[in-house]
Coordinates of C-alpha atoms in Angstrom, one line a residue:
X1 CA -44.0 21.3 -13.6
X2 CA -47.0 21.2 -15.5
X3 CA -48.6 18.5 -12.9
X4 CA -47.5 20.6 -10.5
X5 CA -49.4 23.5 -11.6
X6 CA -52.3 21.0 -11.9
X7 CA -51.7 20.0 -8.2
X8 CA -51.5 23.9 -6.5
X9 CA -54.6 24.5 -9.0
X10 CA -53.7 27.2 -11.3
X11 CA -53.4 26.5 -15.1
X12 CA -50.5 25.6 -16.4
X13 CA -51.7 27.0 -20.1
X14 CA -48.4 26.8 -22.2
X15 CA -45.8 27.8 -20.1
X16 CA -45.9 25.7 -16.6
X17 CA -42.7 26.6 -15.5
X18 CA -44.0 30.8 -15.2
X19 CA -47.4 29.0 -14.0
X20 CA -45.7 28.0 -11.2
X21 CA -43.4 30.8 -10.1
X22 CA -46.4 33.1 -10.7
X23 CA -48.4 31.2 -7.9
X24 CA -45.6 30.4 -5.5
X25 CA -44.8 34.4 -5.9
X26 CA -48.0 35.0 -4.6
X27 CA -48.0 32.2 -1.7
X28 CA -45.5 31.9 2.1
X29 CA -44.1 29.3 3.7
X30 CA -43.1 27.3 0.9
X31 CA -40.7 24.8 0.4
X32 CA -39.6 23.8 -3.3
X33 CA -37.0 21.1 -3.8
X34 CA -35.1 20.1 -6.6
X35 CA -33.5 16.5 -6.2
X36 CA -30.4 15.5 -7.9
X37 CA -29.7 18.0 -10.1
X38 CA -27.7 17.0 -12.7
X39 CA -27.9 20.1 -14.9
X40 CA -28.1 23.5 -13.5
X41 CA -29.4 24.9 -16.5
X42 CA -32.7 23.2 -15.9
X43 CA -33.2 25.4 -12.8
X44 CA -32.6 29.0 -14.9
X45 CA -36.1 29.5 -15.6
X46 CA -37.6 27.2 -12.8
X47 CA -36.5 28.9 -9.5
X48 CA -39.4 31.3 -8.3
X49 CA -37.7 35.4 -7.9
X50 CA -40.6 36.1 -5.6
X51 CA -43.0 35.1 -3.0
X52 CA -42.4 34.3 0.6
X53 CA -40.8 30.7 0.7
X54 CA -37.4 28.7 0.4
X55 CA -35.6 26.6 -2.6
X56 CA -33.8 24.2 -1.6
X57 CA -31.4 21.9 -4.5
X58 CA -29.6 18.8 -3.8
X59 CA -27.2 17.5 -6.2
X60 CA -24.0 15.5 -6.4
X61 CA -22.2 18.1 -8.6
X62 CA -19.9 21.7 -7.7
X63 CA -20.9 24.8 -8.2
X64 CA -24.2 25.7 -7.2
X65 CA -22.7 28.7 -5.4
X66 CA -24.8 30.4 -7.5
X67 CA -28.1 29.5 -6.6
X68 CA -27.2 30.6 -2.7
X69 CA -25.6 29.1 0.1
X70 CA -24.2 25.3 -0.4
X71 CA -23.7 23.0 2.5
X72 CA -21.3 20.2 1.6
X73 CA -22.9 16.7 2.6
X74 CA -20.0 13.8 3.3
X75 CA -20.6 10.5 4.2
X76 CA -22.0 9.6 7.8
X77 CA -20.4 9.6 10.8
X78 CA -19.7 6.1 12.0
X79 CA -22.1 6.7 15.0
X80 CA -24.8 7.7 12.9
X81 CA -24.5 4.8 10.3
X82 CA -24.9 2.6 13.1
X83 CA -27.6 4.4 14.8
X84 CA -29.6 4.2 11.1
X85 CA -29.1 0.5 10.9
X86 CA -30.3 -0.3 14.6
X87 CA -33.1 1.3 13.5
X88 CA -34.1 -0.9 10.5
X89 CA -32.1 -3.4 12.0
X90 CA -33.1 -3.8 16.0
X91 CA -31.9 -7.2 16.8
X92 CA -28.4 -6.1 14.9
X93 CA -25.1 -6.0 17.3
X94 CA -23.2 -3.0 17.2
X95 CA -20.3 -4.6 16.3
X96 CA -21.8 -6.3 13.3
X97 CA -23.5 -2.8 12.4
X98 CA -19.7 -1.1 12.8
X99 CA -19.2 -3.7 10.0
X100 CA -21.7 -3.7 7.9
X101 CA -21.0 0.8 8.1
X102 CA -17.8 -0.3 7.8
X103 CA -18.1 -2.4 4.3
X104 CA -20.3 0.5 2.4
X105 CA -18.5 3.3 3.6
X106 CA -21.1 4.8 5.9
X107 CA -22.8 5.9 2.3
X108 CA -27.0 6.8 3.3
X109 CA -28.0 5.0 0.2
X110 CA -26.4 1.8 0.8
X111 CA -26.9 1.3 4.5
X112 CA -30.8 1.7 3.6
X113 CA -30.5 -0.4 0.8
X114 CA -28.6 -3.0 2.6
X115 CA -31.0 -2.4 5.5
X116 CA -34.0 -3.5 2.9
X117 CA -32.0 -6.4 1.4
X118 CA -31.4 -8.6 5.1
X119 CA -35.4 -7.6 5.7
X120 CA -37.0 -7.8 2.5
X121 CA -34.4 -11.9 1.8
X122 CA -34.5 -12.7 5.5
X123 CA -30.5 -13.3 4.8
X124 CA -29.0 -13.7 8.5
X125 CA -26.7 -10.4 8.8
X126 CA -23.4 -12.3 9.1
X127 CA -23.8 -14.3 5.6
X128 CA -25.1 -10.6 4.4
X129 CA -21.4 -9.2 5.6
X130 CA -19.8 -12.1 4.0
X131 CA -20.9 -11.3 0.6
X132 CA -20.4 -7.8 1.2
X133 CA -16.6 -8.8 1.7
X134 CA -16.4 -11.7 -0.4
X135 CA -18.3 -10.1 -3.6
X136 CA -19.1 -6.3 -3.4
X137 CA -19.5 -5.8 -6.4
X138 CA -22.5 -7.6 -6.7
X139 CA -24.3 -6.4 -4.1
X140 CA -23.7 -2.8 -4.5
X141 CA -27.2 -3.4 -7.1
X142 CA -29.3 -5.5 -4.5
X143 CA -31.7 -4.2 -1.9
X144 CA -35.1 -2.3 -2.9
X145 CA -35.8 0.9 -1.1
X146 CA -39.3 1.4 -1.2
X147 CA -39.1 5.3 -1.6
X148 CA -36.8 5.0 -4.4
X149 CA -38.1 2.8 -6.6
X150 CA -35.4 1.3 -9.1
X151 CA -32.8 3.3 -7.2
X152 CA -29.9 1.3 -5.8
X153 CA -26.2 3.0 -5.7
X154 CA -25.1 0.8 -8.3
X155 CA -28.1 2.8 -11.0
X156 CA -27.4 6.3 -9.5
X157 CA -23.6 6.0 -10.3
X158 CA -24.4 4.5 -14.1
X159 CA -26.5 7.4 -15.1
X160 CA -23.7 9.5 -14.5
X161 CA -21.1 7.6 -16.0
X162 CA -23.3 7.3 -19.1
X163 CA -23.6 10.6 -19.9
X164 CA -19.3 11.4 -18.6
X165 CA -18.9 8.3 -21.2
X166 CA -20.4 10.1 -24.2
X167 CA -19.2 13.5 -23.4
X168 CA -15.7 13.0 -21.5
X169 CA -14.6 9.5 -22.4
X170 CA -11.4 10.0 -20.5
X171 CA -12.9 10.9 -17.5
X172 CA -14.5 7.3 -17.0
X173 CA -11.3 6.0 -17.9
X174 CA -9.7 7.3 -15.2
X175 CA -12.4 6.1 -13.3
X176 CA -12.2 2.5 -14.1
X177 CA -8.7 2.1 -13.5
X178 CA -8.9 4.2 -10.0
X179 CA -11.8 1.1 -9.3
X180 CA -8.9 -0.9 -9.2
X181 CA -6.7 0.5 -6.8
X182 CA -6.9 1.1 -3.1
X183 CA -9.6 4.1 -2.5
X184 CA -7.2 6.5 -0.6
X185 CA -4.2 8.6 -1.8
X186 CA -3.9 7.7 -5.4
X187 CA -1.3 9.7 -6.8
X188 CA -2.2 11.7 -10.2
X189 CA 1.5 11.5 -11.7
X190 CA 0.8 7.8 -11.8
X191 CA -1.4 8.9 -14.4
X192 CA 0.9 11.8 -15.7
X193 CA 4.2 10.3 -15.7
X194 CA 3.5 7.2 -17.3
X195 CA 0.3 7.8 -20.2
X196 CA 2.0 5.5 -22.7
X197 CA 0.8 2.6 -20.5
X198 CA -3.1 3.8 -20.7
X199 CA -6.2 3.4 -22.8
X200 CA -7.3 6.3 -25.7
X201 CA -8.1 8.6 -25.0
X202 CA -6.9 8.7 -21.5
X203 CA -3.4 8.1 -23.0
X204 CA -3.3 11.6 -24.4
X205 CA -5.6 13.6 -21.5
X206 CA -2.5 12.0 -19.3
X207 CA 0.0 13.6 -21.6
X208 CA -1.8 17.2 -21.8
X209 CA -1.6 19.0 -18.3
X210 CA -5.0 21.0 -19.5
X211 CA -6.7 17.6 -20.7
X212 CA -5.9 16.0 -17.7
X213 CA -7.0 18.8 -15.6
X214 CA -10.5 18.8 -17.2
X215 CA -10.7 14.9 -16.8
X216 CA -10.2 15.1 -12.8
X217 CA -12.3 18.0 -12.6
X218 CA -14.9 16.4 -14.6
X219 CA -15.2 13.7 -12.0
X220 CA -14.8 16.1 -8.9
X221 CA -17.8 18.2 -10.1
X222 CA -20.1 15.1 -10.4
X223 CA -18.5 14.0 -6.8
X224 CA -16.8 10.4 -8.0
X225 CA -14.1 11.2 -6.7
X226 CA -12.5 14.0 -4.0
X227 CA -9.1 15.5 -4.5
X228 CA -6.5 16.5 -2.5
X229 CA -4.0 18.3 -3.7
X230 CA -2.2 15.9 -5.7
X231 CA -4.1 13.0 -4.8
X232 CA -7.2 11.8 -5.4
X233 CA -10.1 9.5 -3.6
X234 CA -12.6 7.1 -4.4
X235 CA -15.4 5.4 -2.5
X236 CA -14.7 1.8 -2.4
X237 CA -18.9 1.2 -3.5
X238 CA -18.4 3.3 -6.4
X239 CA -14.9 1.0 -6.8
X240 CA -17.3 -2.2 -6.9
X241 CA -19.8 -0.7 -9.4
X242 CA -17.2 0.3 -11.7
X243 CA -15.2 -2.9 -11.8
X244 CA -17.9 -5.4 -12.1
X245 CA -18.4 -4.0 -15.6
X246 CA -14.8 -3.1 -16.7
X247 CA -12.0 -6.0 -16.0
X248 CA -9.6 -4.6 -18.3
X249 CA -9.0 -1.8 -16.2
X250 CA -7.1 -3.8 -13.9
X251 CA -4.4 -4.7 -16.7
X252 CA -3.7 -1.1 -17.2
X253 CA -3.8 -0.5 -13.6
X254 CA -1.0 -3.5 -12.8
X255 CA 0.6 -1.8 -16.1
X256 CA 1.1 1.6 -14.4
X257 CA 2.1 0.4 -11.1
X258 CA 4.8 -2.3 -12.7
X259 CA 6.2 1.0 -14.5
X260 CA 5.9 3.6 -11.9
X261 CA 7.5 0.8 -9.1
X262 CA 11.1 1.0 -8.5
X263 CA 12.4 -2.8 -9.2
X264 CA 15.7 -2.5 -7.0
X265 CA 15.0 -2.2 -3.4
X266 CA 16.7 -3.7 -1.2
X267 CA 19.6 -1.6 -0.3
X268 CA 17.7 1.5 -1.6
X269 CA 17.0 3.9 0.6
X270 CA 16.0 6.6 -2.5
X271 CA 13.7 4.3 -3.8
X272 CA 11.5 4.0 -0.5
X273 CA 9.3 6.6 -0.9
X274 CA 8.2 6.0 -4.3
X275 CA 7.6 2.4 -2.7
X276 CA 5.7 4.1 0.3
X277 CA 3.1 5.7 -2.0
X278 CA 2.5 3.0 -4.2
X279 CA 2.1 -0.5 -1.7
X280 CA -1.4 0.2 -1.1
X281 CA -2.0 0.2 -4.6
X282 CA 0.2 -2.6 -5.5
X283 CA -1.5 -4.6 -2.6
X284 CA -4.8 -3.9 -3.5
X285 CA -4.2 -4.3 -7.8
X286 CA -2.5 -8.2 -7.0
X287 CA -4.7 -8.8 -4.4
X288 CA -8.0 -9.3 -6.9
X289 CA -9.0 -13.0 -8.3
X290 CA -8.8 -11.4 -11.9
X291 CA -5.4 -11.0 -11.3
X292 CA -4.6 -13.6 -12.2
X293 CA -5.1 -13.1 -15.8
X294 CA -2.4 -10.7 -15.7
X295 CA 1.0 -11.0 -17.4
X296 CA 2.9 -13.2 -14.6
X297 CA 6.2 -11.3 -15.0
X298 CA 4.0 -8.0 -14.2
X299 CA 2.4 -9.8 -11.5
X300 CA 5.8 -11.3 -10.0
X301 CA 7.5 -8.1 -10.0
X302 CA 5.1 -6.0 -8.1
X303 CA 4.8 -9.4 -5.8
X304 CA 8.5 -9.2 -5.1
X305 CA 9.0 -5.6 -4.9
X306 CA 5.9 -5.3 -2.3
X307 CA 7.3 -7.5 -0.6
X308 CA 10.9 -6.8 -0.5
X309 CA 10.1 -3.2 0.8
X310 CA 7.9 -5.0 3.3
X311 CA 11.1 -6.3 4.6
X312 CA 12.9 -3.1 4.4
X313 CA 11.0 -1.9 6.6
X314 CA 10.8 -4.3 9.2
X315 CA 6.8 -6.1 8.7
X316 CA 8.6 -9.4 7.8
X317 CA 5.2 -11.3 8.8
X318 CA 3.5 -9.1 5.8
X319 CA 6.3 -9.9 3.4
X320 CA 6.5 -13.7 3.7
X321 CA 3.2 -14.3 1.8
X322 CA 4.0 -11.9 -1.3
X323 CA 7.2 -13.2 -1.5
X324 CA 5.5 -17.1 -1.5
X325 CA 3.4 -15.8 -4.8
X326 CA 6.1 -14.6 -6.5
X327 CA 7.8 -17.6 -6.4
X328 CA 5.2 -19.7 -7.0
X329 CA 4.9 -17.6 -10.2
X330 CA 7.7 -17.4 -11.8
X331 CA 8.4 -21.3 -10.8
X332 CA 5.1 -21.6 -13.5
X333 CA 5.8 -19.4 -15.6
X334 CA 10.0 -20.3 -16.2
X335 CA 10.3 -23.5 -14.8
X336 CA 12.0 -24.7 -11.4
X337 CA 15.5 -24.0 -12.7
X338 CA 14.9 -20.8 -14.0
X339 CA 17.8 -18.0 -12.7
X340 CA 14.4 -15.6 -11.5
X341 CA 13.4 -18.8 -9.8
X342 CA 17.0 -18.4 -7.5
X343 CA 16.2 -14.8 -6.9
X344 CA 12.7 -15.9 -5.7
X345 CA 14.3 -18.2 -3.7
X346 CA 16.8 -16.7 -1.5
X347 CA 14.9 -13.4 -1.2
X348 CA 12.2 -16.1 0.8
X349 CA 15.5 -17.1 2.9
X350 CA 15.7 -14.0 3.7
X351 CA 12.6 -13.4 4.7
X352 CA 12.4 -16.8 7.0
X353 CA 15.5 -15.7 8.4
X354 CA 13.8 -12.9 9.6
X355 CA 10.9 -13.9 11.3
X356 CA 13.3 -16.5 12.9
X357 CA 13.1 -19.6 10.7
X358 CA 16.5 -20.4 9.2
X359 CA 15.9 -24.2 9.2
X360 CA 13.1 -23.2 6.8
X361 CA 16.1 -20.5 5.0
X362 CA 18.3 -23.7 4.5
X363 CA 17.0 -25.9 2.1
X364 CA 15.5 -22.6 0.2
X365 CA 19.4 -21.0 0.1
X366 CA 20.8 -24.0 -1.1
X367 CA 18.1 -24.6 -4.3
X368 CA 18.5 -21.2 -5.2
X369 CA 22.5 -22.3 -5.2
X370 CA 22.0 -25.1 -6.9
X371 CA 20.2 -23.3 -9.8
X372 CA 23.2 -20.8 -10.3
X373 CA 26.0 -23.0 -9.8
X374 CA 24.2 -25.2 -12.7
X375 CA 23.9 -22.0 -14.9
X376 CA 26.8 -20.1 -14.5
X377 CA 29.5 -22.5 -12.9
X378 CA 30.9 -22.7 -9.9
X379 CA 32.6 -18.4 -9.8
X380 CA 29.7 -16.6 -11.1
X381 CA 29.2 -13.5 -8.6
X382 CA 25.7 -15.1 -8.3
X383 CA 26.9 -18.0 -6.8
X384 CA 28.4 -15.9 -4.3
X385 CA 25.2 -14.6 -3.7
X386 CA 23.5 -17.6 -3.2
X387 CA 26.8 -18.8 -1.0
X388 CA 26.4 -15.7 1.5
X389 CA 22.7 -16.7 2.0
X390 CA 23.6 -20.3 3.0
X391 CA 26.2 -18.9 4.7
X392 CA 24.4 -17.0 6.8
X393 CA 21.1 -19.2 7.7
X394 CA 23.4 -21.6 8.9
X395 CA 24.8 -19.3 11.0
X396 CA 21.0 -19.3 12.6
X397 CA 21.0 -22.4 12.8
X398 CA 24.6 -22.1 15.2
X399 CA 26.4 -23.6 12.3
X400 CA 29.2 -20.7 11.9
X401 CA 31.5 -23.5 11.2
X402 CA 30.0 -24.8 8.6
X403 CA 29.3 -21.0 7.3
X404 CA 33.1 -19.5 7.3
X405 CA 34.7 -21.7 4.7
X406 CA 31.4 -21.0 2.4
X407 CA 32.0 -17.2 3.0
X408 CA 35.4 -17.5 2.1
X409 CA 34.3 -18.9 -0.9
X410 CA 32.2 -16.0 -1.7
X411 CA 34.3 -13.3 -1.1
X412 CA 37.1 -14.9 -3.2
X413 CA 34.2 -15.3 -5.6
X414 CA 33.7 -11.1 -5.6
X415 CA 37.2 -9.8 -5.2
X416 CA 38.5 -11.9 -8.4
X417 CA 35.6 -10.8 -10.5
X418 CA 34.3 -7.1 -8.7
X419 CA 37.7 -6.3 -7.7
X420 CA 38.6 -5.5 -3.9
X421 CA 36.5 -2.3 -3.2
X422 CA 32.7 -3.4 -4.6
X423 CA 30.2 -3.2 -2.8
X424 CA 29.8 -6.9 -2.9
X425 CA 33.0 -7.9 -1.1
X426 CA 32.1 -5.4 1.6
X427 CA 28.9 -7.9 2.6
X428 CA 31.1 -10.6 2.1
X429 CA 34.0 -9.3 4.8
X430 CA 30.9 -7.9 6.7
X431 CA 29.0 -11.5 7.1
X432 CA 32.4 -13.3 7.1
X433 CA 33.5 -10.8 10.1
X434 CA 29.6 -12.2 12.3
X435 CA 30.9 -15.7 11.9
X436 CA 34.0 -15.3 13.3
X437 CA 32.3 -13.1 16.2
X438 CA 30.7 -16.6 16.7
X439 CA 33.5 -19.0 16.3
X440 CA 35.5 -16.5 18.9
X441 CA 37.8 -14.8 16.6
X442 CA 37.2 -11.5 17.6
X443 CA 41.0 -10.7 16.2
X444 CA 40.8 -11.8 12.7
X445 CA 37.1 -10.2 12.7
X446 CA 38.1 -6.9 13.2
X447 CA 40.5 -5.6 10.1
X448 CA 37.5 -7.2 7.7
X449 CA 34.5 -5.1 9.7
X450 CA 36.9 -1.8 8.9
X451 CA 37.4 -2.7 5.4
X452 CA 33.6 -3.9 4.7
X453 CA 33.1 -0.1 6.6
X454 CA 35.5 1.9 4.5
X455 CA 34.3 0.5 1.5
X456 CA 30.5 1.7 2.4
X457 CA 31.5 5.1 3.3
X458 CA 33.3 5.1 -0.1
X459 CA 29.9 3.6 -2.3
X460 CA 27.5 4.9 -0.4
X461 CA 28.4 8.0 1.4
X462 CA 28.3 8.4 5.2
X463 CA 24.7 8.4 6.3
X464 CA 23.7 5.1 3.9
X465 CA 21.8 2.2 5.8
X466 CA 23.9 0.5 4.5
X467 CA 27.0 2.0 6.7
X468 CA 24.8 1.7 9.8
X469 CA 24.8 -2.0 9.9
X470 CA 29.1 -2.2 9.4
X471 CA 29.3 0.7 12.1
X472 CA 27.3 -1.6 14.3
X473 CA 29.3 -4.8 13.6
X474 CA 32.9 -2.9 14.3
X475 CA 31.3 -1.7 17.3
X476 CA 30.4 -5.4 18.2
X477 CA 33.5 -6.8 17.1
X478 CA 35.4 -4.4 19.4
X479 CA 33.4 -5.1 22.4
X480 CA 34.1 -8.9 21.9
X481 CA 37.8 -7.6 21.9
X482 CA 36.7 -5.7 25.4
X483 CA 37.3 -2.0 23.8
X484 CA 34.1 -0.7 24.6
X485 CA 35.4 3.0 24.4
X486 CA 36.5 2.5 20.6
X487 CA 32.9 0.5 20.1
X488 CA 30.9 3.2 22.0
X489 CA 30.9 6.5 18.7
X490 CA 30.4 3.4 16.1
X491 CA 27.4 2.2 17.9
X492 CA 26.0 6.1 18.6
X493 CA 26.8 6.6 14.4
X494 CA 25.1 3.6 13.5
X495 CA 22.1 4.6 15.6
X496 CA 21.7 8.1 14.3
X497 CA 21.7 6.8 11.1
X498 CA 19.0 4.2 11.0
X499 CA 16.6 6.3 13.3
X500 CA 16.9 9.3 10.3
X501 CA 16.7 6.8 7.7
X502 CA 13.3 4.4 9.2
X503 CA 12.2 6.3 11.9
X504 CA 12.5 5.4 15.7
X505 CA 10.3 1.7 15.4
X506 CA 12.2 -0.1 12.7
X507 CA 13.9 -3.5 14.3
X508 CA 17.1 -2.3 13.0
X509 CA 16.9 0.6 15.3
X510 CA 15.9 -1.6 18.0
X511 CA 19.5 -3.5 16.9
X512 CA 20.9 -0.6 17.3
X513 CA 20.0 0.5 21.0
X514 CA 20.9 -2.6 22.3
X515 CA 24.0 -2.5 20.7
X516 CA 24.7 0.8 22.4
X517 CA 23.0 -0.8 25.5
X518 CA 25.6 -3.5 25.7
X519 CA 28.1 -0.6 25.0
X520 CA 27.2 1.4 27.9
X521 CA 27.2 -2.0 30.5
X522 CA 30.4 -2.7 29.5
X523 CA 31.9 1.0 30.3
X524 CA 30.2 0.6 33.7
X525 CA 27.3 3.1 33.1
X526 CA 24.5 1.1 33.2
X527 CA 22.2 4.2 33.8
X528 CA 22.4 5.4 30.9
X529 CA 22.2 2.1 29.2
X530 CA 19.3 1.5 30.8
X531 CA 16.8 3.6 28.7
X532 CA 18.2 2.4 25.2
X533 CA 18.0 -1.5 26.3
X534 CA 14.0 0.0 27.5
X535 CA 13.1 1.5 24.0
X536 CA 14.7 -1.4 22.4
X537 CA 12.6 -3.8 24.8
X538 CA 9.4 -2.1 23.5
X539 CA 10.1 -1.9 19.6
X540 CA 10.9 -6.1 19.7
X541 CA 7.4 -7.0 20.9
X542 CA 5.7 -5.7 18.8
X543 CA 7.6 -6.4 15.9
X544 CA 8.5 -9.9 17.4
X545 CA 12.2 -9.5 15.8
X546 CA 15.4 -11.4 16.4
X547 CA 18.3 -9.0 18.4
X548 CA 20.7 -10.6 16.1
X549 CA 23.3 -8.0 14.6
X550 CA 22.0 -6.0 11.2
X551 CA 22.1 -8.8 8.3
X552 CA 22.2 -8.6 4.8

């Protein structure tokens, strides 16, 4: 203030800052601007009351409703990013400036910073989008901006966190472990239900409702992060500042997430949404090359429970390669004869059977059989785990003679040790009533689909996912027995059901319209079959699925 008293040419004398709003009171058609105010106590005794001109106050913090009106900033537009780097930039594509916009998050900052990095290094622009991709984190600090000198994104954000760091400790803490998960939609009870799995003092802001309150609104007001109800945000640049300096942050992050994660899924409708929320997060936390200092049972889990619920819901593509690390995991961590290692293993069946590649299920079914029948003997309710999924990528494969005396075997396995109405001997009748669909046994099939079905209603109630794949197989079963009016409620059931329980896209529900499709033909009303066999035609392409009945 006092230079700028020097510079309107009054004297500053003792007090510049009433130097100054004496002469501005007296002038018009001024303009005074405060930049990146930090602290709006500094602008009590600064801001002229009089004289003919204009403040105006840019900061990254809330509340300056009190100074006047506030205009919220947000990043750019994705039009107007581009248009700024053409402009720096003229020999840059649009497509490699959507990118580039793309990669820092349309923030002005760094799309001049990057602009001056690829002119001041002479990079060429695709290696300078590889690095962004490949290693963020160091470039968010590279690029001089010659109006800014010093000034990169990675210095304006340390300032703040400085100061947060000394006054509100657990605010940057939260921070740091928000750096390692995706940007969008990161759910605050992560934090609250779970605080025993988080750094001091974060540990106890998590546990104090007030505490915690103070530490999200800390980082609101500064604008690190933007909340949404109960969900919060965080720009992925600000992500790759903060974790360049703090790796242990992901540990307590892959902490919360193993806790918060439901570990049964498959056959768990209730635990779906919990899984919903937390995949991008799980994704992004295991996706990281410092992950792989993380505690491998940690690491397997939320590998295995991604992609399980990947398969739930129907992106078996997405699934295959989670489901490959896990494995791979716990085969290094336990051994190849481990019991985990079997779980591991026929889950990936599974998962081949799925995208259509049982001759690749096979030899993974029959080591994970081999494992348990070495551990727990040859009638271990495992074992008739691992003989159902043999079982059943054989029958793939067309080999539904070679699958019925193995699913025998199970289900003798599970009634002698679960006792005739578990929930186990139900998938067992179920998979062992498919194969003799196959082998042209229609007759024998049928009594074991209505017993696999009544013992589903009875487990888990009517409306289960569960129940929708048994409803469907009695339905098929009974058009193989040319019945098609006792097939034709099953098949509407089983459809209700999985559309309310996945939504109308899911390949089961694509299963399930051809099954009423094939219903419909067979009771001579092929216009009405028509539009289900249409809808199911346009879920299957694009989820390039098998029709094959529901399998489990």
């Amino acid at each position: 203030m006092a230079a700028f008293a020097t510079a309107l040419g009054v004297d500053a004398g003792d007090d510049p800052l009433a130097a100054v709003r004496a002469e501005l009171g007296r002038r018009s058609g001024w303009l005074l601007v405060f930049d990146n105010v930090e602290d709006f106590a500094v602008l009590r005794d600064a801001i002229p009351t009089r004289g003919d001109g204009w403040v105006l106050i840019t900061t990254r913090r809330t509340g300056a409703e009190a100074f006047g009106q506030v205009l919220s900033m947000d990043v750019l537009r994705r039009t107007e990013s581009v248009r700024l780097l053409e402009d720096r930039l003229p020999e840059l594509s649009a497509t490699v400036a959507d990118r580039l916009a793309d990669l820092v998050g349309d923030l002005p900052l760094a799309l001049v910073q990057a602009a001056s990095y690829i002119r001041q290094t002479g990079i060429p622009v695709t290696e300078y989008v590889r690095l962004l991709e490949s290693r963020l984190g160091d470039m968010v600090g590279r690029g001089y901006v010659v109006d800014r000198d010093g000034t990169t994104i990675a210095t304006l954000w340390q300032v703040t966190l400085e100061r947060l760091r000394a006054g509100t400790p657990a605010a940057v803490q939260l921070l740091e472990v928000c750096a390692w998960l995706d940007p969008d939609a990161i759910p605050l009870d992560l934090f609250t239900n779970h605080p025993n799995e988080l750094p001091s003092p974060l540990s106890e802001a998590a546990a104090d409702p007030v505490a915690f309150a103070d530490a999200v609104g800390i980082l609101v007001a500064f604008s690190l992060i933007r909340r949404d109800g109960t969900n919060i945000a965080v720009h992925r640049l600000l992500q790759a500042s903060v974790r360049a300096t703090t790796p242990a942050a992901l540990t307590e992050a892959v902490a919360l997430l193993d806790t918060a994660a439901p570990e049964k899924v498959y056959g768990r409708p209730r635990n779906w949404p919990s899984w919903r929320e937390l995949l991008p997060h799980v994704l992004t936390a295991t996706s990281y090359p410092e992950a792989t200092t993380i505690d491998p049972d940690r690491m397997d889990r939320m590998l295995a429970g991604a992609g399980a619920f990947l398969q739930t819901q129907g992106q078996y593509s997405d699934a295959e390669p989670l489901l490959r690390r896990a494995l791979s995991l716990t085969e290094a961590t336990h051994g190849p004869d481990h019991p985990r290692v079997a779980i591991r293993l026929n889950n990936l069946a599974k998962a081949m059977r799925d995208l259509k590649r049982p001759g690749e299920a096979v030899p993974l079914a029959h080591r994970a059989l081999a494992i348990n029948e070495a551990i727990h003997g040859p009638d271990h309710p495992s074992v008739a785990i691992r003989l159902n999924s043999v079982a059943m990528a054989l029958q793939d494969l067309g080999q539904s003679d070679e699958a019925e005396p193995l699913l025998r075997r199970a289900l003798a396995i599970n009634e002698s040790v679960n006792g005739p109405d578990h929930s186990s001997v139900a998938i067992r009748l179920h998979n062992l009533a498919r194969v003799l669909r196959d082998l042209e046994r229609p007759g024998e099939a049928e009594p074991l689909a209505r017993r696999a079905l009544a013992i589903s209603e009875a487990v888990h109630g009517p409306d289960h996912p569960t129940v929708a794949i048994r409803l469907h197989n009695l339905a098929q079963v009974l058009l193989d027995l040319e019945r098609p009016s006792d097939a034709e409620p099953f098949a509407r059931r089983a459809l209700s059901i999985d559309e309310a329980a996945y939504g109308p896209n899911h390949p089961d529900v694509a299963i399930r319209l051809n099954g009423i499709a094939r219903v419909l033909e067979a009771l001579g009303r092929p216009s009405e079959a028509e539009p289900f066999a249409r809808r199911a035609a346009d879920i299957q392409p694009r989820l390039n699925l098998s029709t094959a009945d529901g399998q489990e």
